[in-house]
Tab-separated table of C-alpha atoms in Angstrom:
chain	number	residue	atom	x	y	z
A	284	MET	CA	-9.571	28.807	34.235
A	285	LYS	CA	-6.312	26.867	33.830
A	286	LEU	CA	-8.064	23.716	35.052
A	287	GLN	CA	-10.793	24.114	32.399
A	288	VAL	CA	-8.185	24.521	29.653
A	289	CYS	CA	-6.390	21.363	30.834
A	290	PHE	CA	-9.621	19.338	30.745
A	291	LEU	CA	-10.450	20.695	27.285
A	292	LEU	CA	-7.003	19.725	25.975
A	293	LEU	CA	-7.295	16.224	27.445
A	294	ALA	CA	-10.727	15.788	25.888
A	295	LEU	CA	-9.494	16.895	22.443
A	296	ALA	CA	-6.220	14.927	22.500
A	297	PRO	CA	-7.596	11.765	20.820
A	298	LEU	CA	-9.169	13.830	18.028
A	299	VAL	CA	-6.057	15.879	17.394
A	300	SER	CA	-3.684	12.903	17.464
A	301	GLY	CA	-5.872	10.790	15.154
A	302	GLN	CA	-5.735	7.974	17.701
A	303	GLY	CA	-9.466	7.818	18.430
A	304	LYS	CA	-11.016	4.366	18.545
A	305	TYR	CA	-10.972	2.815	15.067
A	306	THR	CA	-14.416	1.466	14.190
A	307	GLY	CA	-13.846	0.506	10.552
A	308	PRO	CA	-13.482	-2.960	9.051
A	309	ARG	CA	-10.669	-5.168	10.368
A	310	PRO	CA	-8.448	-7.147	7.971
A	311	PRO	CA	-9.165	-10.901	8.168
A	312	LYS	CA	-5.483	-11.769	7.480
A	313	PRO	CA	-2.379	-9.994	8.804
A	314	ASP	CA	0.358	-8.634	6.533
A	315	LEU	CA	-1.974	-8.314	3.534
A	316	PRO	CA	-2.997	-4.839	2.349
A	317	TYR	CA	-6.731	-4.511	1.646
A	318	LEU	CA	-8.361	-1.883	-0.552
A	319	LEU	CA	-10.956	0.027	1.441
A	320	HIS	CA	-14.312	0.355	-0.363
A	321	ALA	CA	-16.674	2.145	2.057
A	322	SER	CA	-17.029	-0.431	4.884
A	323	HIS	CA	-15.838	-3.370	2.743
A	324	LEU	CA	-12.245	-4.639	2.378
A	325	VAL	CA	-10.960	-6.067	-0.925
A	326	PRO	CA	-7.754	-8.138	-0.592
A	327	THR	CA	-4.884	-7.224	-2.875
A	328	GLU	CA	-3.431	-10.022	-5.025
A	329	ALA	CA	-0.428	-11.402	-3.097
A	330	VAL	CA	2.228	-13.019	-5.310
A	331	GLU	CA	5.989	-13.371	-5.645
A	332	ALA	CA	7.466	-11.367	-8.548
A	333	LYS	CA	9.983	-13.156	-10.763
A	334	GLU	CA	13.329	-11.375	-11.008
A	335	ASP	CA	15.386	-11.343	-14.226
A	336	ASN	CA	18.822	-9.731	-13.788
A	337	ARG	CA	20.281	-8.282	-16.963
A	338	LYS	CA	23.485	-6.324	-17.625
A	339	ASP	CA	22.335	-2.873	-16.491
A	340	GLU	CA	18.758	-3.546	-15.415
A	341	VAL	CA	16.444	-5.805	-13.447
A	342	LEU	CA	13.039	-6.869	-14.798
A	343	TYR	CA	10.353	-7.980	-12.342
A	344	THR	CA	7.349	-9.855	-13.738
A	345	VAL	CA	4.032	-11.116	-12.415
A	346	ASP	CA	1.911	-13.668	-14.290
A	347	GLY	CA	-1.407	-12.498	-15.715
A	348	ALA	CA	-2.319	-9.395	-17.697
A	349	SER	CA	-4.288	-7.792	-14.863
A	350	SER	CA	-4.906	-8.103	-11.161
A	351	SER	CA	-7.955	-9.736	-9.627
A	352	ALA	CA	-8.046	-6.898	-7.040
A	353	ARG	CA	-9.684	-3.889	-8.686
A	354	THR	CA	-10.810	-0.450	-7.578
A	355	PRO	CA	-12.397	2.518	-9.354
A	356	LEU	CA	-10.805	4.899	-6.813
A	357	ALA	CA	-7.951	7.059	-8.148
A	358	SER	CA	-6.756	7.694	-4.582
A	359	PRO	CA	-7.049	4.265	-2.980
A	360	ILE	CA	-6.860	3.712	0.762
A	361	PHE	CA	-5.389	0.492	2.131
A	362	ILE	CA	-6.024	-1.088	5.526
A	363	MET	CA	-3.472	-3.578	6.839
A	364	GLN	CA	-2.729	-5.356	10.095
A	365	SER	CA	1.028	-5.500	10.529
A	366	VAL	CA	2.621	-8.541	12.157
A	367	LYS	CA	5.722	-9.331	10.055
A	368	ILE	CA	5.615	-6.662	7.325
A	369	SER	CA	6.229	-3.071	8.346
A	370	PRO	CA	3.729	-0.819	6.543
A	371	GLU	CA	6.413	1.886	6.347
A	372	SER	CA	8.517	-0.499	4.212
A	373	LEU	CA	5.804	-0.830	1.533
A	374	GLN	CA	6.588	0.940	-1.725
A	375	LEU	CA	4.039	1.647	-4.456
A	376	PHE	CA	4.923	1.353	-8.144
A	377	LYS	CA	2.989	1.465	-11.417
A	378	ILE	CA	3.617	-1.604	-13.578
A	379	GLU	CA	2.909	-2.253	-17.254
A	380	SER	CA	0.806	-5.023	-18.735
A	381	LYS	CA	2.695	-6.612	-21.672
A	382	ASN	CA	2.404	-9.984	-23.421
A	383	GLY	CA	-0.021	-11.455	-20.878
A	384	ARG	CA	2.017	-10.493	-17.832
A	385	ARG	CA	2.726	-7.449	-15.678
A	386	GLU	CA	6.252	-6.086	-15.521
A	387	ILE	CA	8.415	-3.289	-14.186
A	388	LEU	CA	11.969	-2.526	-15.303
A	389	PHE	CA	14.551	-0.977	-12.986
A	390	LYS	CA	17.746	0.378	-14.495
A	391	LYS	CA	20.720	-0.192	-12.180
A	392	LYS	CA	22.282	3.252	-12.764
A	393	SER	CA	19.078	5.214	-12.121
A	394	THR	CA	16.628	5.069	-9.277
A	395	THR	CA	12.962	4.524	-9.925
A	396	GLU	CA	11.108	6.482	-7.278
A	397	PRO	CA	8.089	4.884	-5.587
A	398	ILE	CA	4.765	6.724	-5.517
A	399	ARG	CA	4.378	8.620	-2.237
A	400	MET	CA	2.039	7.287	0.434
A	401	GLU	CA	1.116	8.338	3.940
A	402	VAL	CA	1.039	5.674	6.662
A	403	THR	CA	-1.128	6.131	9.773
A	404	ARG	CA	-1.387	3.763	12.731
A	405	LEU	CA	-5.075	3.245	13.582
A	406	THR	CA	-4.949	0.828	16.529
A	407	PRO	CA	-2.492	-0.335	19.205
A	408	ASP	CA	-2.668	-3.891	17.807
A	409	GLY	CA	-1.068	-2.824	14.514
A	410	ILE	CA	-3.845	-1.848	12.114
A	411	TYR	CA	-2.603	0.792	9.680
A	412	LYS	CA	-4.072	2.983	6.960
A	413	LEU	CA	-1.999	3.664	3.838
A	414	GLU	CA	-3.122	6.529	1.617
A	415	VAL	CA	-1.762	7.550	-1.773
A	416	ASP	CA	-0.661	11.216	-1.722
A	417	ASN	CA	-1.860	12.054	-5.265
A	418	GLY	CA	-4.444	10.474	-7.550
A	419	LEU	CA	-3.314	7.567	-9.707
A	420	LYS	CA	-4.091	6.987	-13.379
A	421	ASN	CA	-5.941	3.875	-14.550
A	422	GLY	CA	-3.643	0.874	-14.737
A	423	GLU	CA	-1.816	-1.840	-12.818
A	424	TYR	CA	0.059	-1.183	-9.549
A	425	VAL	CA	2.026	-3.098	-6.917
A	426	LEU	CA	2.840	-2.554	-3.276
A	427	SER	CA	6.070	-4.271	-2.266
A	428	PRO	CA	8.146	-4.330	0.923
A	429	GLU	CA	11.499	-2.690	0.241
A	430	GLY	CA	14.122	-5.284	-0.721
A	431	SER	CA	11.567	-8.068	-1.305
A	432	ASN	CA	10.090	-9.795	-4.356
A	433	GLN	CA	6.772	-10.178	-2.550
A	434	VAL	CA	4.169	-7.951	-4.212
A	435	PHE	CA	0.559	-7.000	-3.565
A	436	CYS	CA	-1.095	-6.185	-6.894
A	437	PHE	CA	-4.192	-4.165	-7.713
A	438	GLU	CA	-5.746	-2.407	-10.680
A	439	ILE	CA	-7.348	1.014	-10.964
A	440	PHE	CA	-10.026	1.122	-13.650
């Protein structure tokens, strides 16, 4: 009986741990988050945000009123192969479209909290899934590695 239980536990281990063989689409480029649309990957818009330091705040801007990467999904899922960028370092923020550009303002004396995401490793070679914890409203968003001006933009419509 104990032997049967051991075999059953070994057989169920990959299902319970979530580490079964990943059969979904693979990102063509590393270190770029892709929006998952069924079995199709849509690359996020990778750009460098411009930083404008002011007295008590920092304004980050991205050219263009909206992102070329768009999804109708309020709870987007991202697939990413990590080589240089740690997926755990990615932070998600909503940004505003103003005067033909996208911007986010951080006040130095207060902390702007990122939107919560769950990160799951899918493969031993560094493919990860990033899922937003709660649904997002329509608008412009960025994923950015903590402490970096590199941003990955997308729009929910």
